[in-house]
PDB file of C-alpha atoms and ligand atoms in Angstrom:
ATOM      1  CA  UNK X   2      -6.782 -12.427  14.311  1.00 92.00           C
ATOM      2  CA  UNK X   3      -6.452  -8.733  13.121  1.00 95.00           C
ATOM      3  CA  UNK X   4      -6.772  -8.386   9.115  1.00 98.00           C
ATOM      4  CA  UNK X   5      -5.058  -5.537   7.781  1.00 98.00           C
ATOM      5  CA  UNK X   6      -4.237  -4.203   4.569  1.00 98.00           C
ATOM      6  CA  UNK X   7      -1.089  -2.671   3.017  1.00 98.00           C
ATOM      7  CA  UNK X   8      -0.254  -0.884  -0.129  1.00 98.00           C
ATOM      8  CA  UNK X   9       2.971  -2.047  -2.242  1.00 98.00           C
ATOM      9  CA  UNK X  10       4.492   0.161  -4.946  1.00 97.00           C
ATOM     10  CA  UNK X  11       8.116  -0.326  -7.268  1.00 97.00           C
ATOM     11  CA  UNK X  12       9.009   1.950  -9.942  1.00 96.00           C
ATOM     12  CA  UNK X  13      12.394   0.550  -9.909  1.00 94.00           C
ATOM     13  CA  UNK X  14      14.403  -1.712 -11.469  1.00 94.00           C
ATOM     14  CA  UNK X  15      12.300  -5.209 -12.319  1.00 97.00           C
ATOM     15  CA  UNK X  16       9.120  -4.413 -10.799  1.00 98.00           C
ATOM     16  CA  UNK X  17       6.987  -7.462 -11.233  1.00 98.00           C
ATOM     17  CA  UNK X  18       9.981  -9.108  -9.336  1.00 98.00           C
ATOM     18  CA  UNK X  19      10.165  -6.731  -6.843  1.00 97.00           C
ATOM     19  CA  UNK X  20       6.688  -7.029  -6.026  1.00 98.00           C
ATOM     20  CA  UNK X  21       6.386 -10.772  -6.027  1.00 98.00           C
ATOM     21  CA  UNK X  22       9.543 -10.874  -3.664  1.00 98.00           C
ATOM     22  CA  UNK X  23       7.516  -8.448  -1.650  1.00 98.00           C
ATOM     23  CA  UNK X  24       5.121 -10.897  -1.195  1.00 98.00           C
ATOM     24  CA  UNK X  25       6.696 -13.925  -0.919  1.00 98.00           C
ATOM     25  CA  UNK X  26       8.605 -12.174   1.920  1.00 98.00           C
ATOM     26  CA  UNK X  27       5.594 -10.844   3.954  1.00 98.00           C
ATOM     27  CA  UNK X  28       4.469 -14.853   3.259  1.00 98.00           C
ATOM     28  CA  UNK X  29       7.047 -15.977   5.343  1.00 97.00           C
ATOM     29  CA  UNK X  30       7.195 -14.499   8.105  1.00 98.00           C
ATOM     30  CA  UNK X  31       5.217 -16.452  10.880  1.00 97.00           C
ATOM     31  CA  UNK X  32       3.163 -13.982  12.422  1.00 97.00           C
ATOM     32  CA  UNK X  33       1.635 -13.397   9.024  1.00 98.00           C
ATOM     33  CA  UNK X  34      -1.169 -15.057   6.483  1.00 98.00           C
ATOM     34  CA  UNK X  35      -1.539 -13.245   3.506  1.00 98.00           C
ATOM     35  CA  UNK X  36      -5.328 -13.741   2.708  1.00 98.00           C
ATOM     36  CA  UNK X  37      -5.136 -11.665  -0.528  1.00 98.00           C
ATOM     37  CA  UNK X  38      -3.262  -9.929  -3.513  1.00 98.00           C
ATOM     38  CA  UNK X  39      -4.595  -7.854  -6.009  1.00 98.00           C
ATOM     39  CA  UNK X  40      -3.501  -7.864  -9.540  1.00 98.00           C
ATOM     40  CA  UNK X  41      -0.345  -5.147 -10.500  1.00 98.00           C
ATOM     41  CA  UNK X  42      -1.229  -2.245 -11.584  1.00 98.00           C
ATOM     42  CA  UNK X  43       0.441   0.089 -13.867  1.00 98.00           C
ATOM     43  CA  UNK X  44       0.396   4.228 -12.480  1.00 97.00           C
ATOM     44  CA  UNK X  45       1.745   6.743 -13.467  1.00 96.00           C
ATOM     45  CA  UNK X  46       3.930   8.848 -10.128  1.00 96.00           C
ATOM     46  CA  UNK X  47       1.908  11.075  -7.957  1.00 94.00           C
ATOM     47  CA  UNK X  48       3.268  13.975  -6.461  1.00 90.00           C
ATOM     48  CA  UNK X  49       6.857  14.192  -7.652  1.00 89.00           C
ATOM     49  CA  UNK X  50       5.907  13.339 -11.127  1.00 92.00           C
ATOM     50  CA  UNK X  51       9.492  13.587 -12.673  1.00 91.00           C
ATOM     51  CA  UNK X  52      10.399   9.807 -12.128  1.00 92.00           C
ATOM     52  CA  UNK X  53       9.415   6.513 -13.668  1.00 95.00           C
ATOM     53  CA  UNK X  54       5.938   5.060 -13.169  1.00 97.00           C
ATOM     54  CA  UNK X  55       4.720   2.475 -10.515  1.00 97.00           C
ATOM     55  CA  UNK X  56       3.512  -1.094 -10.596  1.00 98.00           C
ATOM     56  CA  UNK X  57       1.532  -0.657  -7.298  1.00 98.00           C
ATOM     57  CA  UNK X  58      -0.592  -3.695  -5.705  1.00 98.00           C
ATOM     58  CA  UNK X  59      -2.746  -4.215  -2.282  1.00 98.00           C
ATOM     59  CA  UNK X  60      -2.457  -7.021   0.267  1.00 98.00           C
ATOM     60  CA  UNK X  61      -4.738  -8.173   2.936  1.00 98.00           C
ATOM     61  CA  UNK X  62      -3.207 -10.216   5.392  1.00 98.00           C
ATOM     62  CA  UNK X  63      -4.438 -11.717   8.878  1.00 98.00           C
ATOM     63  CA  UNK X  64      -1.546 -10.774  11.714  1.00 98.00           C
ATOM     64  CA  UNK X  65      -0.353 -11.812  14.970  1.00 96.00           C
ATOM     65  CA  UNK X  66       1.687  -8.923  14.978  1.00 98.00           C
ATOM     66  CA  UNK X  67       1.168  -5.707  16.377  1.00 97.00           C
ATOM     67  CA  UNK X  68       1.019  -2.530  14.522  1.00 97.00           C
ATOM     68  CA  UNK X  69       4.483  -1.736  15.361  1.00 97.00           C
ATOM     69  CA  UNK X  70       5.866  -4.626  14.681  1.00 98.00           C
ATOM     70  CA  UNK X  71       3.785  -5.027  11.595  1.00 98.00           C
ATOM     71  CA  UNK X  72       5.853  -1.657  10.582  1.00 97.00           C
ATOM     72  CA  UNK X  73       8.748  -3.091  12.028  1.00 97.00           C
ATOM     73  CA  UNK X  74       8.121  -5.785   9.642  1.00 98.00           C
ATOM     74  CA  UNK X  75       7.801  -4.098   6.407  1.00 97.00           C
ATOM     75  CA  UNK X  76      10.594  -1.559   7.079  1.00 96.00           C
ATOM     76  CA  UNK X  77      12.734  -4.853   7.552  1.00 96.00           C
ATOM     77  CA  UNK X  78      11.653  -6.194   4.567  1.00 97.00           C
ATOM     78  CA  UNK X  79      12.239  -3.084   2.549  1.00 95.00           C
ATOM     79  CA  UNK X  80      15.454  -2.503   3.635  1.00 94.00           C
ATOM     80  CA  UNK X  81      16.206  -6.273   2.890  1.00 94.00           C
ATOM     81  CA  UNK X  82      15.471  -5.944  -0.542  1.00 95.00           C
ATOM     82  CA  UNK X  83      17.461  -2.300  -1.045  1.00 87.00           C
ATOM     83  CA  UNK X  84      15.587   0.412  -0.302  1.00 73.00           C
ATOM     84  CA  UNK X  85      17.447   3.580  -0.201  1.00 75.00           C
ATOM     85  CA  UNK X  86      15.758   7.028   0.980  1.00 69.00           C
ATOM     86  CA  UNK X  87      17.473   9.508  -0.801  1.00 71.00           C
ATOM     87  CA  UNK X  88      15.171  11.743  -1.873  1.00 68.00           C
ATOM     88  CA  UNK X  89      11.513  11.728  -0.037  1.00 73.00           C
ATOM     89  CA  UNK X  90       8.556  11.108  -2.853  1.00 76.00           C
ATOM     90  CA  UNK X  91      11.671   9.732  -5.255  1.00 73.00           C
ATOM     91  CA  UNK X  92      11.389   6.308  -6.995  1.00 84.00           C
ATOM     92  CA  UNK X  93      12.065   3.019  -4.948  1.00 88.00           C
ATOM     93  CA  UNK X  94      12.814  -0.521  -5.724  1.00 94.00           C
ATOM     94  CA  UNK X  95       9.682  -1.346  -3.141  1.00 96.00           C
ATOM     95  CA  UNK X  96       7.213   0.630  -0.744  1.00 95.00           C
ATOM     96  CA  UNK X  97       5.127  -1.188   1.677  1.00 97.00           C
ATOM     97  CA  UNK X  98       2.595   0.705   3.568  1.00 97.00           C
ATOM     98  CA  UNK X  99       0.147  -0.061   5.980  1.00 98.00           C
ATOM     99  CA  UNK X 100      -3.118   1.318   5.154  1.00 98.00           C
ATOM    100  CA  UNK X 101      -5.776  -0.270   7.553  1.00 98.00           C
ATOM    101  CA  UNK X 102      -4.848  -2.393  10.553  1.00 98.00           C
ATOM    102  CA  UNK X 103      -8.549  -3.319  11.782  1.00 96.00           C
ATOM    103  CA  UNK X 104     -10.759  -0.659  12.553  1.00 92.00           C
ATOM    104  CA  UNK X 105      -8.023   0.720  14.887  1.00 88.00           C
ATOM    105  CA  UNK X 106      -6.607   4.312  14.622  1.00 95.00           C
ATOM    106  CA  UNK X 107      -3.335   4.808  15.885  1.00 96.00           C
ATOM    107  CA  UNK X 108      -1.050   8.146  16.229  1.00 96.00           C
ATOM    108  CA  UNK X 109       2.365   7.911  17.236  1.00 93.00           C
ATOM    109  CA  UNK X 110       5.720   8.716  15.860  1.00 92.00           C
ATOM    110  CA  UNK X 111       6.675   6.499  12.500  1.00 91.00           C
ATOM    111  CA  UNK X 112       3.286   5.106  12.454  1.00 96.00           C
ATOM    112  CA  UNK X 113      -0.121   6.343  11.390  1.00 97.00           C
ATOM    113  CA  UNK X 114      -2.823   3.886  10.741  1.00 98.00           C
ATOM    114  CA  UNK X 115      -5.582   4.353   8.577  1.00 98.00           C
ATOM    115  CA  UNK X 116      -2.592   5.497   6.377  1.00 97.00           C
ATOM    116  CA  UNK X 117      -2.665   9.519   5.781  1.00 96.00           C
ATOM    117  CA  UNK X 118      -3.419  10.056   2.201  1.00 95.00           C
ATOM    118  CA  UNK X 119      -4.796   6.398   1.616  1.00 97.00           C
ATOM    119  CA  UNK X 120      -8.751   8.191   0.589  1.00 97.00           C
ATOM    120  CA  UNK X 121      -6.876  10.456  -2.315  1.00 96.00           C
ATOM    121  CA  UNK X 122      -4.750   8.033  -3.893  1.00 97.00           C
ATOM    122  CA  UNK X 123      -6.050   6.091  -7.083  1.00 97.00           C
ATOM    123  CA  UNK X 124      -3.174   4.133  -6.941  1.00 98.00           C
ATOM    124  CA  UNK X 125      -4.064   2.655  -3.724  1.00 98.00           C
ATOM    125  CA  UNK X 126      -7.601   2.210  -3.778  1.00 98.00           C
ATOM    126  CA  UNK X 127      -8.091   0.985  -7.013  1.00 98.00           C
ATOM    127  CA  UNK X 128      -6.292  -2.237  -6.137  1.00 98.00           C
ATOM    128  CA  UNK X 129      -7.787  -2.414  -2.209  1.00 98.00           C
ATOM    129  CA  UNK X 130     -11.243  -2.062  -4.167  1.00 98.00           C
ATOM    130  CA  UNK X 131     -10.790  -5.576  -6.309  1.00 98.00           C
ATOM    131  CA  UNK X 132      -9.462  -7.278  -3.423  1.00 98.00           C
ATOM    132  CA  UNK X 133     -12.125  -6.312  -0.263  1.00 98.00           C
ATOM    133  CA  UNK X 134     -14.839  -4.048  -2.182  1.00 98.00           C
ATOM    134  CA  UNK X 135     -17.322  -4.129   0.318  1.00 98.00           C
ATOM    135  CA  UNK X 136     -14.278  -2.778   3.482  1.00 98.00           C
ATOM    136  CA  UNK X 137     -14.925   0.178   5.289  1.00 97.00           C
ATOM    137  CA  UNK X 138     -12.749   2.970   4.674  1.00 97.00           C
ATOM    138  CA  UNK X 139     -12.100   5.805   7.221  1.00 95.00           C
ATOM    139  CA  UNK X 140     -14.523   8.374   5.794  1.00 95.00           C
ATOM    140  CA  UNK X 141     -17.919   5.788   5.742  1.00 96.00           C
ATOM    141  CA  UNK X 142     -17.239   4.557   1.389  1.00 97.00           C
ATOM    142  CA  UNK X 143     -16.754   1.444   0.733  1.00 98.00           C
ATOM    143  CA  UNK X 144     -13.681   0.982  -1.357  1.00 98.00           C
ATOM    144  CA  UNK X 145     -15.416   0.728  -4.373  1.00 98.00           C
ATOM    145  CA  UNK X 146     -17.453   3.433  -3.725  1.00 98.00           C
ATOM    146  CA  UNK X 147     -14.168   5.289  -2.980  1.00 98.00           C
ATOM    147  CA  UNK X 148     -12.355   3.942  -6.593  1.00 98.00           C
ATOM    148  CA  UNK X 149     -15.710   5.037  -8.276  1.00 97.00           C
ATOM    149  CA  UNK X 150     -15.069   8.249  -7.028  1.00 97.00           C
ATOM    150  CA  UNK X 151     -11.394   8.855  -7.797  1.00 97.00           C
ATOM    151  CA  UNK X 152     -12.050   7.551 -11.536  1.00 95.00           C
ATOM    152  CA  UNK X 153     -14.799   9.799 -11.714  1.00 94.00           C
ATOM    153  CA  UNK X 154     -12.287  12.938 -10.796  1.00 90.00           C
ATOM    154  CA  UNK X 155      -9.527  11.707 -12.806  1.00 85.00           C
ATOM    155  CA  UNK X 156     -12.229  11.645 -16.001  1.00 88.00           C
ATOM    156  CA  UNK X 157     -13.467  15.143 -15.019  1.00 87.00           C
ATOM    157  CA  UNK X 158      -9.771  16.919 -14.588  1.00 81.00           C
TER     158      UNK X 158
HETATM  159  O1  LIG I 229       3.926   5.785  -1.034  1.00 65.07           O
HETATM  160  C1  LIG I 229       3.743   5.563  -2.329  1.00 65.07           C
HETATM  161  C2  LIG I 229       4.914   5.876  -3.224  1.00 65.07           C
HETATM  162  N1  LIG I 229       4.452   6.668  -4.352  1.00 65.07           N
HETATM  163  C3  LIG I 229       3.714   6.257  -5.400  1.00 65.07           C
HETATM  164  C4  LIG I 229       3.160   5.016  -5.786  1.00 65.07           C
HETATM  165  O2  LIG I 229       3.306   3.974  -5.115  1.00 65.07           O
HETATM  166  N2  LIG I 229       2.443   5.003  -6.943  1.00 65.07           N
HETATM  167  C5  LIG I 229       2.247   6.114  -7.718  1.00 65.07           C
HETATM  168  N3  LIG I 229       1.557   6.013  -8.817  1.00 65.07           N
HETATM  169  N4  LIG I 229       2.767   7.318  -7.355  1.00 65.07           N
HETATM  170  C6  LIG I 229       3.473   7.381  -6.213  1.00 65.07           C
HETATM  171  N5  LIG I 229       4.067   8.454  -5.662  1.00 65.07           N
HETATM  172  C7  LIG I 229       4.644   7.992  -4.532  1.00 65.07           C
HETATM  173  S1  LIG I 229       5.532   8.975  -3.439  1.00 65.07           S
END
Protein backbone atom coordinates (compact mmCIF):
# COMPACT_ATOMS: atom_id res chain seq x y z
CA UNK A 1 0.00 0.00 0.00
CA UNK A 2 1.21 3.62 -0.78
CA UNK A 3 2.77 5.44 2.46
CA UNK A 4 2.50 9.01 2.37
CA UNK A 5 3.11 11.77 4.55
CA UNK A 6 1.20 14.96 5.45
CA UNK A 7 1.92 18.07 7.36
CA UNK A 8 -0.75 19.35 10.09
CA UNK A 9 -0.65 22.90 11.48
CA UNK A 10 -3.40 24.97 14.10
CA UNK A 11 -2.72 28.30 15.36
CA UNK A 12 -6.23 28.56 16.38
CA UNK A 13 -8.30 28.22 19.06
CA UNK A 14 -7.25 24.87 21.31
CA UNK A 15 -4.56 23.56 19.28
CA UNK A 16 -3.47 20.39 20.95
CA UNK A 17 -7.24 19.51 20.45
CA UNK A 18 -7.39 20.47 17.13
CA UNK A 19 -4.57 18.44 16.22
CA UNK A 20 -5.47 15.29 18.05
CA UNK A 21 -9.05 15.53 16.40
CA UNK A 22 -7.04 15.81 13.24
CA UNK A 23 -5.77 12.65 13.82
CA UNK A 24 -8.23 10.74 15.26
CA UNK A 25 -10.23 11.76 12.14
CA UNK A 26 -7.68 10.74 9.41
CA UNK A 27 -7.72 7.32 11.89
CA UNK A 28 -11.01 6.61 10.92
CA UNK A 29 -11.48 6.71 7.83
CA UNK A 30 -11.11 3.16 6.20
CA UNK A 31 -8.93 3.66 3.43
CA UNK A 32 -6.38 4.91 5.91
CA UNK A 33 -3.62 3.47 8.63
CA UNK A 34 -1.86 6.03 10.25
CA UNK A 35 1.65 4.39 10.79
CA UNK A 36 3.06 7.50 12.57
CA UNK A 37 2.78 10.92 14.47
CA UNK A 38 5.36 13.09 15.44
CA UNK A 39 5.40 15.01 18.60
CA UNK A 40 3.67 18.92 18.40
CA UNK A 41 5.70 21.35 17.80
CA UNK A 42 5.58 24.88 18.77
CA UNK A 43 6.52 27.63 15.51
CA UNK A 44 6.38 30.64 15.25
CA UNK A 45 4.09 31.85 11.56
CA UNK A 46 5.99 31.90 8.37
CA UNK A 47 5.23 34.19 5.78
CA UNK A 48 2.40 36.35 7.07
CA UNK A 49 4.00 36.72 10.38
CA UNK A 50 1.29 39.05 11.96
CA UNK A 51 -0.87 36.14 13.47
CA UNK A 52 -0.57 33.71 16.34
CA UNK A 53 1.97 30.89 16.27
CA UNK A 54 1.49 27.19 15.15
CA UNK A 55 1.49 23.83 16.87
CA UNK A 56 2.46 21.99 13.60
CA UNK A 57 2.96 17.99 13.53
CA UNK A 58 3.75 15.24 10.61
CA UNK A 59 1.87 12.03 9.85
CA UNK A 60 2.79 9.04 7.89
CA UNK A 61 0.05 7.00 6.95
CA UNK A 62 -0.32 3.82 4.57
CA UNK A 63 -3.46 4.59 1.96
CA UNK A 64 -5.81 2.89 -0.21
CA UNK A 65 -6.75 6.07 -1.44
CA UNK A 66 -5.68 7.87 -4.30
CA UNK A 67 -4.01 11.15 -4.30
CA UNK A 68 -7.14 12.88 -5.06
CA UNK A 69 -9.09 11.40 -2.89
CA UNK A 70 -6.44 11.50 -0.25
CA UNK A 71 -6.96 15.50 -0.84
CA UNK A 72 -10.45 14.94 -1.07
CA UNK A 73 -10.03 13.50 2.26
CA UNK A 74 -8.27 16.08 4.17
CA UNK A 75 -10.20 19.01 2.62
CA UNK A 76 -13.30 17.04 4.07
CA UNK A 77 -11.88 16.76 7.20
CA UNK A 78 -10.85 20.35 7.45
CA UNK A 79 -13.89 21.70 6.56
CA UNK A 80 -15.53 19.28 9.16
CA UNK A 81 -13.77 20.67 11.87
CA UNK A 82 -14.28 24.66 10.69
CA UNK A 83 -11.95 25.76 8.51
CA UNK A 84 -12.66 29.05 7.04
CA UNK A 85 -10.40 30.64 4.13
CA UNK A 86 -10.65 34.10 4.60
CA UNK A 87 -7.56 35.40 4.18
CA UNK A 88 -4.79 33.11 2.22
CA UNK A 89 -1.49 32.56 4.65
CA UNK A 90 -4.04 33.74 7.72
CA UNK A 91 -4.36 31.58 10.90
CA UNK A 92 -6.60 28.35 10.84
CA UNK A 93 -8.16 26.12 13.35
CA UNK A 94 -6.34 23.08 11.22
CA UNK A 95 -4.18 22.65 7.91
CA UNK A 96 -3.57 19.30 6.52
CA UNK A 97 -1.24 18.99 3.68
CA UNK A 98 0.04 16.35 1.73
CA UNK A 99 3.66 16.46 1.42
CA UNK A 100 4.87 13.07 -0.13
CA UNK A 101 2.49 10.48 -1.56
CA UNK A 102 5.19 7.69 -2.54
CA UNK A 103 7.80 8.60 -4.76
CA UNK A 104 5.08 9.87 -7.17
CA UNK A 105 5.00 13.47 -8.59
CA UNK A 106 1.83 14.71 -9.58
CA UNK A 107 0.71 18.21 -11.30
CA UNK A 108 -2.74 19.01 -11.70
CA UNK A 109 -5.12 21.63 -10.57
CA UNK A 110 -5.70 21.64 -6.47
CA UNK A 111 -3.06 19.13 -6.09
CA UNK A 112 0.72 19.16 -6.14
CA UNK A 113 2.58 16.32 -4.64
CA UNK A 114 5.85 16.46 -3.30
CA UNK A 115 4.14 19.54 -1.66
CA UNK A 116 5.64 23.01 -3.16
CA UNK A 117 7.53 24.63 -0.42
CA UNK A 118 7.80 21.34 1.76
CA UNK A 119 12.23 21.58 1.34
CA UNK A 120 12.09 25.40 2.91
CA UNK A 121 9.87 24.99 5.69
CA UNK A 122 11.36 24.21 9.27
CA UNK A 123 8.11 23.76 10.42
CA UNK A 124 7.52 20.85 8.30
CA UNK A 125 10.59 19.05 8.20
CA UNK A 126 11.59 19.20 11.54
CA UNK A 127 8.70 16.98 12.58
CA UNK A 128 8.85 14.58 9.13
CA UNK A 129 12.65 14.25 10.28
CA UNK A 130 11.76 12.49 13.92
CA UNK A 131 9.19 10.46 12.42
CA UNK A 132 10.98 8.81 8.95
CA UNK A 133 14.70 10.32 9.19
CA UNK A 134 16.20 8.18 6.82
CA UNK A 135 12.95 9.21 3.74
CA UNK A 136 13.94 10.58 0.64
CA UNK A 137 13.02 14.00 0.01
CA UNK A 138 12.59 15.49 -3.53
CA UNK A 139 16.00 17.16 -3.83
CA UNK A 140 18.27 13.68 -2.85
CA UNK A 141 18.54 14.79 1.58
CA UNK A 142 17.31 12.75 3.74
CA UNK A 143 15.00 14.52 6.09
CA UNK A 144 17.36 14.86 8.64
CA UNK A 145 19.86 15.93 6.52
CA UNK A 146 17.26 18.48 5.29
CA UNK A 147 16.25 19.65 9.26
CA UNK A 148 20.11 19.85 9.82
CA UNK A 149 20.18 22.19 7.21
CA UNK A 150 17.27 24.52 7.95
CA UNK A 151 18.54 24.76 11.75
CA UNK A 152 21.78 25.51 10.50
CA UNK A 153 20.23 28.71 8.41
CA UNK A 154 17.93 29.70 11.04
CA UNK A 155 21.28 29.86 13.54
CA UNK A 156 23.21 31.76 10.82
CA UNK A 157 20.31 34.55 9.95
O1 LIG B 1 0.49 25.57 5.25
C1 LIG B 1 0.96 25.86 6.46
C2 LIG B 1 0.26 26.97 7.19
N1 LIG B 1 1.26 27.89 7.72
C3 LIG B 1 2.10 27.69 8.75
C4 LIG B 1 2.32 26.62 9.65
O2 LIG B 1 1.67 25.56 9.60
N2 LIG B 1 3.30 26.79 10.57
C5 LIG B 1 4.06 27.93 10.67
N3 LIG B 1 4.97 28.03 11.59
N4 LIG B 1 3.86 28.97 9.81
C6 LIG B 1 2.91 28.84 8.87
N5 LIG B 1 2.55 29.72 7.92
C7 LIG B 1 1.55 29.12 7.24
S1 LIG B 1 0.74 29.82 5.90
Amino acid sequence: MPVAYLGLGSNLGNRKANLDQAVELLKAHPGIQISKVSSYYETEPVGYTDQPDFLNAAVEIETELSPRELLNTVLDIENKMGRKRTIRWGPRVIDIDILLYGTGQIEEEGLQIPHPRMMERRFVIEPLSEIAPELKLPDGRTALEAAKLLRNEDRDS
